[in-house]
């Protein structure tokens, strides 16, 4: 996020795209409701009528996968209404002409047709957003989990820059991070192409810095991404995997391929707190300590680095993941020894500029620090892009509509969309063990629109066989107007309905993000 | 008996949550009153965050697959076996055949150590996590 979570409460207009915020980011949603209480206007872009959409002043229920045409139409309207922030564009951005040329070639009626939203509604939303002084955009996986995810994100950036709604307090573009420490894992360089602090591995200067610090030679070739590893197939290049706290056997798309890959590895090592679906396939399983049994830091969506404190010693003979890595490294002949996690943080501060001022003793004494925090005296940064964009001028990249990789047809007439529910978390490794949470939501439900249900003779509670070109699953139907006609929706937390057996593994070529949000499926009622 | 302030492990909001410990067990959770995100409030996942910690299904011993079954072994055995096999595969495939998945559930320090291990010891950049899922 470029803003802090609390800033959202002060915005005048909040545009939310592809985020089921009330369920996936409750505290962010709470700030949105605070803002509405203060008189702010809420615009929600979501194919589903989510809880948040019910509170929206304008709900743009677009067809899945038509984010770019919608955003382009909004930008065209902003130009036509003369609402672009010319001064900002002149002073702070580049490549504006390319965007403007593309927008002027757009046929507004045709574009509105693609999105399935009336033009008047799009126009109202565009003007509301553009006229606001303090406008925030929040987006989440509904935007990135498409074949054109990178372009979707770019289009949001275009919209924000066109109206000058960036780099101010209470104003900006805020990607919401799905899991607690996704931000931190990226910051720390758990990425195939980057060292900590986003320093590219193929730049000699950075590589030399890390080679000197670590006293060993390093490879400058970017590695494989998650999907390239887990979908490489039984004869793939990857022969051994070390998986720490992840459960690709439930979370990854097209599970059959993942299973074929993992089962045919020469070595699979998993470290986790429970025997997950992935751990059950492993050759070696390490029992890991839970967050209550170790010390360290997490980085939240607003880039706030906060302490995780040990409350009890590790259960049984569990060890923290950090200790496991150190021990393994030791046995393999590379001396990796730290007295404490505070010492690891000191090394991070030395090598990762954005964490340059992060030390446990500092973070201990306050509510955490927000990066970039360049040195010990730096107070952290509550909103980004304050005086300049991280890369100099903001660059407009025009994007045009790209149809989803798999569209519904006669055989598979429905669009399947997947996501999270409020009471469960990711693959449910932790939440499914909690009786209180299971009481609230213990099985996956397939949301079906009443009109479709009437045609198929379905009622809430009926069992449905859901199939795609890749696999099938049996799931209970839940009839609701939350989903649009022609679409169905379910969550991926439960192994009994491993919905990712069905999902498409088509992915965005730039970000390698799988297209979870659009798969073509067929529904059949099962008579018990 | 004590209450320890820590950070919620579930979503990216990062609420400040107190864990209530009694006789070595964690038996409750409640929000921090002044934390800038939680401000005396948690969602249902946060209020019940302690429930999985002492679950009987928790893994407590290293397991090694012997004759097709995951069998409890000592840390030494598990680590030595893993180290030997990782070294073999790394050397046989000219540093190309190993892949590592890190986790958004691990701390920053652990993510740092794991990518350091992958790059410095396994000699590959094949490391990723579930940011996109
Ligand atoms: S308590 Fe709820 S809103 Fe807060 S971090 Fe945990 S899961 Fe997120």
XYZ file of C-alpha atoms and ligand atoms in Angstrom:
669
model
C 0.000 0.000 0.000
C 1.235 3.509 -0.639
C -0.979 4.785 2.199
C -1.460 3.646 5.759
C -4.593 1.746 6.717
C -5.804 4.609 8.926
C -5.567 7.107 6.073
C -8.400 5.328 4.276
C -10.837 6.603 6.892
C -10.067 10.174 5.813
C -10.547 9.733 2.077
C -13.474 11.407 0.295
C -13.857 8.821 -2.416
C -12.810 5.199 -2.145
C -12.629 3.065 -5.241
C -12.389 -0.646 -4.478
C -11.589 -3.055 -7.251
C -11.646 -6.843 -7.045
C -11.362 -6.973 -3.290
C -13.783 -8.714 -1.009
C -12.528 -6.410 1.697
C -15.013 -7.180 4.457
C -13.975 -10.829 4.372
C -10.304 -10.704 3.415
C -9.154 -7.454 5.090
C -11.600 -6.717 7.923
C -9.612 -3.813 9.366
C -9.365 -2.070 6.009
C -13.111 -2.506 5.524
C -13.668 -1.016 8.970
C -11.789 2.136 7.866
C -13.904 2.255 4.714
C -17.088 2.177 6.771
C -15.639 4.912 9.005
C -15.035 6.994 5.901
C -18.604 6.417 4.706
C -19.862 7.540 8.100
C -17.892 10.721 7.570
C -19.630 11.244 4.243
C -17.205 9.594 1.857
C -18.464 7.950 -1.323
C -17.683 4.333 -2.105
C -17.322 2.891 -5.608
C -16.988 -0.888 -5.888
C -15.869 -2.701 -9.021
C -16.718 -6.367 -8.578
C -18.640 -8.942 -10.610
C -20.155 -10.158 -7.342
C -22.529 -8.289 -5.094
C -20.249 -8.553 -2.072
C -21.092 -7.196 1.354
C -19.027 -4.166 0.582
C -20.814 -3.710 -2.750
C -24.106 -3.535 -0.868
C -22.791 -0.462 0.941
C -21.425 1.113 -2.220
C -22.828 4.317 -3.649
C -21.956 2.990 -7.089
C -21.491 -0.734 -7.725
C -20.014 -1.500 -11.134
C -20.872 -5.178 -11.597
C -18.576 -5.841 -14.542
C -18.273 -9.104 -16.436
C -15.313 -11.065 -15.038
C -12.148 -10.122 -16.893
C -13.333 -6.759 -18.233
C -11.426 -4.520 -15.813
C -9.300 -2.861 -18.475
C -12.166 -1.741 -20.735
C -13.933 -0.360 -17.679
C -10.910 1.624 -16.519
C -10.232 2.838 -20.042
C -13.821 4.005 -20.376
C -13.534 5.843 -17.064
C -10.365 7.568 -18.231
C -11.918 8.553 -21.542
C -14.846 10.120 -19.717
C -12.422 11.990 -17.456
C -10.720 13.407 -20.557
C -14.032 14.308 -22.186
C -15.181 16.060 -19.043
C -11.883 17.883 -18.776
C -11.156 16.463 -15.342
C -7.576 15.315 -15.909
C -4.938 16.873 -13.663
C -2.860 18.546 -16.378
C -0.340 20.104 -14.053
C 0.404 16.806 -12.379
C 0.678 15.041 -15.729
C 3.059 17.703 -17.014
C 5.283 17.790 -13.958
C 5.377 14.229 -12.757
C 4.626 11.747 -15.505
C 5.785 10.627 -18.904
C 4.349 8.851 -21.943
C 0.994 10.569 -21.477
C 0.508 10.993 -25.221
C 0.439 7.254 -25.805
C -2.364 6.900 -23.277
C -4.302 9.849 -24.646
C -4.065 8.587 -28.230
C -5.274 5.169 -27.163
C -8.196 6.660 -25.210
C -9.318 8.891 -28.073
C -9.568 5.870 -30.337
C -11.917 4.171 -27.908
C -15.553 3.695 -28.791
C -17.277 4.341 -25.488
C -20.495 2.493 -26.246
C -18.652 -0.558 -27.454
C -16.411 -0.540 -24.386
C -19.331 -0.221 -22.019
C -20.921 -3.145 -23.865
C -17.881 -5.359 -23.094
C -18.078 -4.583 -19.396
C -21.818 -5.120 -19.183
C -22.253 -1.922 -17.140
C -24.431 0.972 -18.392
C -22.360 3.880 -19.638
C -24.167 6.353 -17.405
C -23.053 4.439 -14.339
C -19.445 4.313 -15.513
C -19.594 8.019 -16.180
C -20.961 8.771 -12.713
C -18.181 6.730 -11.120
C -15.472 8.335 -13.241
C -16.622 11.830 -12.388
C -17.022 11.079 -8.715
C -13.487 9.741 -8.540
C -11.913 12.466 -10.633
C -13.605 15.363 -8.829
C -12.584 14.216 -5.339
C -9.693 15.884 -3.591
C -8.696 12.857 -1.597
C -9.343 9.621 -3.429
C -8.009 6.197 -2.590
C -8.004 3.093 -4.792
C -7.794 -0.301 -3.093
C -7.349 -3.403 -5.161
C -6.688 -7.037 -4.431
C -6.418 -10.431 -6.072
C -9.582 -9.901 -8.118
C -7.456 -7.579 -10.210
C -4.201 -9.500 -10.360
C -5.459 -13.060 -10.748
C -6.148 -12.647 -14.444
C -4.183 -13.425 -17.547
C -3.781 -9.676 -18.012
C -3.163 -8.972 -14.291
C -0.141 -6.736 -14.826
C -2.057 -4.638 -17.336
C -4.993 -4.409 -14.942
C -2.715 -3.002 -12.276
C -1.132 -0.650 -14.778
C -4.554 0.624 -15.821
C -5.370 1.443 -12.208
C -2.096 3.344 -11.986
C -2.987 5.185 -15.209
C -6.316 6.234 -13.742
C -4.708 7.462 -10.528
C -1.991 9.416 -12.339
C -4.407 10.909 -14.847
C -6.326 12.498 -12.005
C -3.270 13.218 -9.863
C -4.611 10.961 -7.120
C -1.239 9.706 -5.962
C 1.473 10.550 -3.482
C -0.569 12.569 -1.063
C -1.825 11.830 2.389
C -5.288 10.203 2.226
C -4.800 9.698 -1.515
C -3.155 6.918 -3.456
C -3.267 3.411 -4.844
C -3.322 0.597 -2.340
C -2.844 -3.031 -3.297
C -4.091 -5.116 -0.358
C -1.820 -8.024 0.420
C -3.642 -11.303 0.818
C -1.673 -12.960 3.564
C -0.083 -11.589 6.676
C 3.519 -11.498 5.575
C 3.382 -11.580 1.780
C 4.801 -8.095 1.837
C 7.696 -9.174 4.025
C 8.433 -12.324 2.040
C 8.758 -10.188 -1.105
C 10.799 -7.534 0.679
C 13.158 -10.245 1.926
C 13.887 -11.494 -1.572
C 11.906 -14.745 -1.581
C 11.551 -13.964 -5.294
C 13.271 -15.620 -8.250
C 14.675 -12.399 -9.679
C 15.442 -10.248 -6.666
C 17.646 -10.041 -3.625
C 16.170 -8.437 -0.498
C 14.846 -4.911 -1.032
C 14.063 -5.641 -4.706
C 17.679 -5.516 -5.893
C 17.804 -7.526 -9.138
C 20.014 -10.627 -9.126
C 21.174 -9.978 -12.670
C 22.750 -6.624 -11.847
C 26.452 -7.166 -11.176
C 26.702 -4.336 -8.658
C 24.091 -5.846 -6.312
C 25.347 -9.355 -6.813
C 28.869 -8.337 -5.820
C 27.503 -6.709 -2.676
C 25.767 -9.922 -1.621
C 28.689 -12.120 -2.673
C 30.971 -10.120 -0.419
C 28.544 -10.144 2.484
C 27.862 -13.858 2.229
C 31.375 -14.904 1.233
C 30.365 -17.086 -1.685
C 29.690 -16.928 -5.399
C 26.074 -16.338 -6.486
C 24.150 -17.015 -9.675
C 23.036 -14.042 -11.730
C 20.363 -15.927 -13.674
C 16.831 -15.269 -12.397
C 15.244 -18.474 -11.085
C 11.950 -20.204 -11.767
C 8.671 -18.879 -10.447
C 6.331 -20.890 -8.226
C 4.156 -22.077 -11.101
C 7.167 -22.983 -13.201
C 8.316 -25.181 -10.328
C 5.053 -26.766 -9.229
C 3.740 -27.257 -12.783
C 6.930 -28.518 -14.387
C 5.390 -32.011 -14.678
C 6.774 -35.453 -13.820
C 9.779 -35.055 -16.138
C 10.410 -31.420 -15.219
C 13.740 -29.759 -14.586
C 13.060 -29.539 -10.849
C 14.151 -32.766 -9.110
C 13.982 -31.698 -5.490
C 11.948 -29.177 -3.538
C 12.140 -27.598 -0.127
C 8.784 -26.141 0.909
C 8.470 -24.085 4.039
C 4.998 -23.402 5.413
C 3.248 -23.638 2.055
C 0.578 -25.987 0.796
C 0.654 -25.947 -3.013
C -1.403 -29.172 -3.027
C -4.434 -27.086 -2.110
C -3.587 -23.539 -3.134
C -2.206 -23.934 -6.655
C -4.349 -24.044 -9.786
C -4.753 -27.245 -11.792
C -3.936 -29.537 -8.879
C -3.499 -32.717 -10.910
C -0.434 -31.235 -12.527
C 0.937 -30.170 -9.139
C 0.392 -33.650 -7.758
C 2.127 -35.228 -10.761
C 5.070 -32.887 -10.285
C 5.440 -33.329 -6.533
C 4.954 -37.110 -6.560
C 7.706 -37.573 -9.111
C 10.327 -35.510 -7.379
C 13.487 -37.264 -6.203
C 13.224 -35.351 -2.944
C 10.431 -33.384 -1.297
C 11.139 -31.699 2.034
C 8.326 -29.881 3.825
C 8.413 -27.871 6.996
C 5.019 -27.099 8.516
C 3.032 -27.101 11.726
C 0.438 -29.631 10.527
C 0.626 -32.601 8.177
C -0.789 -30.724 5.179
C -1.795 -32.283 1.867
C 1.665 -31.344 0.598
C 3.516 -32.650 3.657
C 1.729 -35.996 3.258
C 3.595 -36.461 -0.044
C 6.985 -35.508 1.396
C 10.093 -37.622 1.986
C 11.079 -35.524 4.971
C 8.776 -33.464 7.200
C 10.147 -30.995 9.737
C 7.840 -29.999 12.618
C 7.876 -26.219 12.691
C 7.172 -23.901 15.604
C 4.050 -21.723 15.379
C 4.122 -17.934 15.590
C 3.555 -18.099 19.358
C 6.753 -20.096 19.778
C 9.245 -17.831 18.037
C 10.542 -14.293 17.734
C 10.794 -12.215 14.593
C 8.975 -9.605 12.550
C 6.057 -9.482 10.106
C 5.412 -6.725 7.585
C 1.763 -5.848 7.027
C 0.025 -4.429 3.958
C 0.879 -0.861 4.896
C 4.605 -1.793 5.043
C 4.639 -1.735 8.847
C 7.317 -4.012 10.278
C 6.120 -5.323 13.638
C 7.325 -7.721 16.303
C 6.196 -11.304 16.637
C 7.022 -12.327 20.176
C 7.632 -15.727 21.662
C 5.061 -16.640 24.305
C 5.820 -20.312 24.971
C 8.712 -22.626 24.092
C 8.249 -24.735 20.924
C 5.938 -27.724 21.461
C 7.480 -31.212 21.558
C 10.667 -31.171 19.545
C 9.454 -28.484 17.142
C 11.955 -25.916 15.925
C 11.377 -22.572 14.284
C 11.885 -22.422 10.529
C 14.827 -20.112 11.113
C 16.604 -22.683 13.272
C 15.847 -25.435 10.772
C 17.461 -23.484 7.933
C 20.505 -22.656 10.039
C 20.946 -26.300 11.073
C 20.557 -27.510 7.499
C 23.044 -24.970 6.244
C 25.493 -26.009 8.947
C 25.292 -29.684 7.917
C 25.800 -28.707 4.291
C 29.041 -26.966 5.158
C 27.999 -23.310 5.027
C 28.412 -21.578 8.333
C 25.153 -19.796 9.061
C 24.989 -18.995 12.739
C 23.137 -16.205 14.464
C 22.716 -15.609 18.167
C 19.171 -14.378 17.711
C 16.706 -13.123 15.144
C 17.739 -9.594 16.137
C 21.148 -10.385 14.698
C 19.566 -11.578 11.441
C 17.709 -8.274 11.298
C 21.012 -6.414 11.638
C 22.310 -8.199 8.544
C 19.071 -7.338 6.711
C 19.457 -3.672 7.685
C 22.951 -3.734 6.266
C 21.993 -5.243 2.901
C 18.404 -4.116 2.236
C 18.268 -0.308 1.961
C 14.506 -0.005 2.557
C 15.021 -1.869 5.874
C 18.187 0.135 6.636
C 16.854 1.493 9.916
C 14.957 -1.571 11.093
C 16.409 -3.022 14.274
C 14.598 -5.147 16.819
C 15.438 -2.770 19.648
C 13.767 0.083 17.739
C 10.709 -1.894 16.634
C 10.294 -3.282 20.159
C 9.660 0.151 21.568
C 6.914 1.332 19.224
C 4.087 0.087 16.995
C 6.566 -0.945 14.338
C 8.150 1.094 11.562
C 6.967 1.515 7.982
C 9.544 1.073 5.229
C 11.321 2.735 3.526
C 13.280 3.433 6.691
C 16.766 4.242 5.540
C 18.756 4.451 8.761
C 18.606 4.393 12.537
C 17.440 8.000 12.728
C 14.741 7.650 10.064
C 11.188 7.601 11.389
C 9.761 5.396 8.646
C 7.346 6.371 5.883
C 3.598 6.395 6.309
C 2.789 7.120 2.684
C 4.922 6.481 -0.362
C 5.811 8.683 -3.343
C 5.870 11.764 -1.166
C 8.135 13.927 -3.272
C 8.984 11.730 -6.203
C 8.047 8.377 -7.703
C 10.455 5.622 -6.760
C 11.418 5.384 -10.406
C 11.540 9.082 -11.240
C 8.538 10.120 -13.281
C 5.352 8.100 -13.300
C 5.128 6.211 -16.572
C 1.791 5.744 -18.353
C 1.427 2.360 -20.029
C -1.749 2.151 -22.106
C -3.431 -1.253 -21.977
C -6.164 -2.675 -24.136
C -8.712 -5.387 -23.520
C -7.555 -8.965 -23.492
C -10.146 -11.704 -23.285
C -9.716 -14.308 -20.529
C -7.776 -17.409 -21.575
C -10.830 -19.601 -21.156
C -14.269 -18.299 -22.003
C -17.524 -20.097 -21.341
C -18.917 -22.096 -24.278
C -21.677 -24.609 -24.968
C -19.963 -27.429 -23.034
C -18.808 -25.334 -20.086
C -21.295 -22.468 -19.932
C -20.477 -20.970 -16.505
C -17.628 -18.796 -15.288
C -16.082 -20.061 -12.055
C -14.594 -17.492 -9.725
C -12.735 -18.446 -6.524
C -11.891 -16.575 -3.343
C -11.898 -16.482 0.435
C -14.522 -16.447 3.160
C -14.406 -14.420 6.357
C -13.903 -17.272 8.795
C -11.159 -19.156 7.035
C -7.683 -18.331 5.856
C -5.882 -19.435 2.699
C -5.561 -23.243 2.571
C -6.989 -23.407 6.076
C -3.960 -25.202 7.546
C -4.443 -23.158 10.695
C -8.062 -22.007 10.604
C -9.552 -25.423 9.882
C -8.101 -26.602 13.221
C -10.064 -23.990 15.096
C -13.439 -25.193 16.308
C -14.911 -21.696 16.581
C -14.029 -20.866 13.008
C -15.248 -24.199 11.704
C -18.558 -23.699 13.419
C -19.041 -20.589 11.298
C -17.834 -21.947 8.000
C -16.908 -25.592 7.746
C -17.561 -26.432 4.135
C -17.268 -24.853 0.753
C -20.495 -23.620 -0.826
C -21.002 -22.943 -4.485
C -22.817 -19.668 -5.000
C -25.316 -19.785 -7.871
C -27.569 -17.010 -9.164
C -31.322 -17.634 -8.608
C -32.115 -17.434 -12.334
C -29.541 -20.069 -13.211
C -30.673 -22.151 -10.267
C -34.282 -22.047 -11.447
C -33.230 -23.250 -14.886
C -31.164 -26.106 -13.429
C -33.772 -26.934 -10.795
C -31.310 -26.256 -7.983
C -32.081 -25.303 -4.413
C -29.795 -24.265 -1.592
C -28.302 -27.404 -0.068
C -28.483 -29.509 -3.237
C -25.311 -31.282 -4.284
C -23.781 -30.256 -7.557
C -21.140 -31.858 -9.705
C -18.926 -29.039 -10.899
C -16.550 -29.835 -13.739
C -14.078 -28.068 -15.983
C -11.728 -29.284 -18.717
C -9.241 -30.240 -15.980
C -11.200 -31.974 -13.271
C -14.336 -32.033 -11.205
C -15.556 -31.652 -7.651
C -18.780 -32.181 -5.741
C -20.053 -29.230 -3.807
C -23.181 -27.948 -2.077
C -25.109 -25.200 -3.823
C -26.017 -21.917 -2.187
C -28.496 -19.803 -4.141
C -27.768 -16.099 -3.838
C -27.924 -12.889 -5.786
C -24.355 -12.158 -4.774
C -23.214 -13.747 -8.011
C -24.275 -12.559 -11.430
C -26.160 -14.754 -13.872
C -23.758 -17.054 -15.701
C -21.172 -17.004 -12.913
C -20.576 -19.258 -9.941
C -18.296 -18.659 -6.977
C -16.671 -20.730 -4.276
C -13.728 -20.699 -1.858
C -10.573 -22.761 -1.830
C -10.032 -23.372 1.884
C -11.315 -26.933 2.143
C -9.659 -30.143 0.953
C -13.027 -31.951 0.695
C -13.740 -29.664 -2.240
C -10.325 -29.118 -3.771
C -11.571 -26.503 -6.168
C -8.167 -26.002 -7.680
C -8.539 -29.361 -9.401
C -10.686 -27.349 -11.798
C -9.021 -23.962 -12.047
C -7.124 -22.870 -15.086
C -3.348 -22.622 -14.924
C -3.204 -20.023 -17.677
C -1.170 -17.205 -16.222
C -0.124 -13.640 -16.719
C 3.138 -13.807 -18.685
C 4.556 -10.803 -16.832
C 3.721 -11.511 -13.209
C 3.241 -15.306 -13.454
C 0.024 -14.907 -11.543
C -2.490 -17.650 -12.320
C -5.905 -16.760 -13.645
C -7.943 -18.055 -10.696
C -10.764 -15.698 -11.351
C -11.939 -17.087 -14.684
C -12.383 -20.776 -15.513
C -15.168 -22.196 -17.672
C -17.215 -24.847 -15.841
C -20.355 -26.986 -16.099
C -22.901 -27.668 -13.344
C -24.909 -30.820 -12.894
C -27.345 -31.516 -10.128
C -26.699 -34.800 -8.372
C -29.694 -36.707 -7.107
C -28.801 -38.389 -3.848
C 0.142 -16.312 33.693
C 1.016 -13.526 31.300
C -0.211 -11.606 28.267
C 2.198 -11.092 25.413
C 1.698 -8.589 22.628
C 2.352 -10.025 19.195
C 1.149 -9.678 15.591
C -1.762 -11.604 14.060
C -0.685 -14.248 11.535
C -3.754 -14.282 9.351
C -4.286 -11.344 7.034
C -2.217 -8.441 5.774
C -3.840 -5.933 8.142
C -1.393 -6.975 10.841
C -3.428 -6.379 13.996
C -1.703 -6.150 17.349
C -3.010 -9.032 19.449
C -2.291 -10.133 22.996
C -1.897 -13.838 23.622
C -2.941 -15.005 27.056
C -0.675 -17.689 28.486
C -1.518 -19.857 31.479
C 0.678 -22.737 32.682
C 2.467 -23.099 29.378
C -0.695 -23.059 27.295
C -2.077 -20.260 25.201
C -5.723 -20.004 26.030
C -6.970 -16.684 24.754
C -6.441 -13.712 22.522
C -7.566 -10.106 22.777
C -6.854 -6.908 20.860
C -4.386 -4.209 21.695
C -6.182 -1.040 22.680
C -3.725 1.454 21.222
C -2.320 -0.419 18.259
C -2.762 1.769 15.144
C -4.463 -0.984 13.147
C -6.444 -3.019 15.660
C -7.508 -0.141 17.935
C -9.204 -2.419 20.386
C -10.774 -4.535 17.668
C -10.057 -7.874 16.001
C -11.927 -9.876 13.412
C -13.228 -13.343 14.229
C -10.004 -14.972 13.029
C -7.956 -12.844 15.393
C -10.178 -13.553 18.420
C -9.754 -17.273 17.852
C -6.121 -17.240 16.826
C -4.987 -19.274 19.834
C -7.139 -22.264 18.971
C -4.795 -23.975 16.531
C -1.627 -23.657 18.612
C -2.200 -26.638 20.907
C -4.235 -28.692 18.461
C -3.534 -32.423 18.881
C -2.753 -32.737 15.166
C 0.311 -30.484 15.496
C 3.482 -32.123 14.205
C 5.973 -32.512 17.018
C 8.653 -34.834 15.627
C 10.655 -34.906 12.406
C 9.340 -37.531 9.969
C 11.264 -39.470 7.335
C 9.723 -41.704 4.685
C 10.907 -45.272 5.306
C 9.499 -48.160 3.262
C 6.757 -45.875 2.016
C 5.667 -44.556 5.420
C 6.436 -41.327 7.211
C 8.260 -42.506 10.345
C 9.350 -40.427 13.364
C 13.124 -39.977 13.483
C 15.623 -37.804 15.326
C 16.506 -34.281 14.153
C 20.014 -35.489 13.359
C 18.794 -38.210 11.073
C 16.280 -35.973 9.295
C 18.759 -33.141 8.812
C 21.626 -35.369 7.670
C 19.402 -37.203 5.189
C 18.041 -33.935 3.805
C 21.469 -32.329 3.555
C 22.960 -35.325 1.754
C 20.126 -35.569 -0.753
C 20.046 -31.811 -1.405
C 23.798 -31.813 -2.029
C 23.516 -34.797 -4.394
C 20.721 -33.264 -6.465
C 22.415 -29.863 -6.543
C 25.650 -31.370 -7.846
C 24.044 -33.810 -10.294
C 21.909 -31.123 -11.933
C 24.584 -28.413 -12.042
C 22.597 -26.241 -9.582
C 19.488 -26.340 -11.784
C 17.376 -29.066 -10.199
C 16.327 -27.648 -6.831
C 13.410 -25.361 -6.061
C 12.400 -23.640 -2.836
C 9.056 -22.242 -1.732
C 9.067 -19.768 1.076
C 6.018 -18.671 2.960
C 4.041 -15.605 3.830
C 3.440 -17.276 7.197
C 7.130 -17.168 8.087
C 8.789 -14.114 9.613
C 10.939 -11.664 7.682
C 14.047 -13.086 9.301
C 13.117 -16.622 8.250
C 12.377 -15.531 4.708
C 15.720 -13.777 4.615
C 17.542 -16.868 5.880
C 15.744 -19.139 3.438
C 16.586 -17.031 0.401
C 20.165 -16.734 1.644
C 20.311 -20.517 2.015
C 18.833 -21.002 -1.476
C 21.247 -18.597 -3.122
C 24.421 -19.204 -1.127
C 24.136 -22.937 -0.405
C 21.851 -24.410 -3.058
C 23.387 -22.001 -5.600
C 20.136 -21.218 -7.382
C 17.613 -18.394 -7.619
C 14.716 -20.872 -7.785
C 12.867 -19.403 -4.846
C 9.351 -18.033 -4.768
C 6.298 -17.802 -2.530
C 2.587 -17.589 -2.788
C 2.251 -13.800 -3.200
C 0.135 -14.295 -6.305
C -2.228 -16.920 -4.905
S -7.360 -9.986 13.521
Fe -8.400 -10.262 11.575
S -8.172 -8.278 10.556
Fe -6.640 -8.343 12.187
S -4.792 -9.142 11.203
Fe -5.864 -10.861 12.111
S -7.087 -11.686 10.430
Fe -6.498 -9.604 9.853
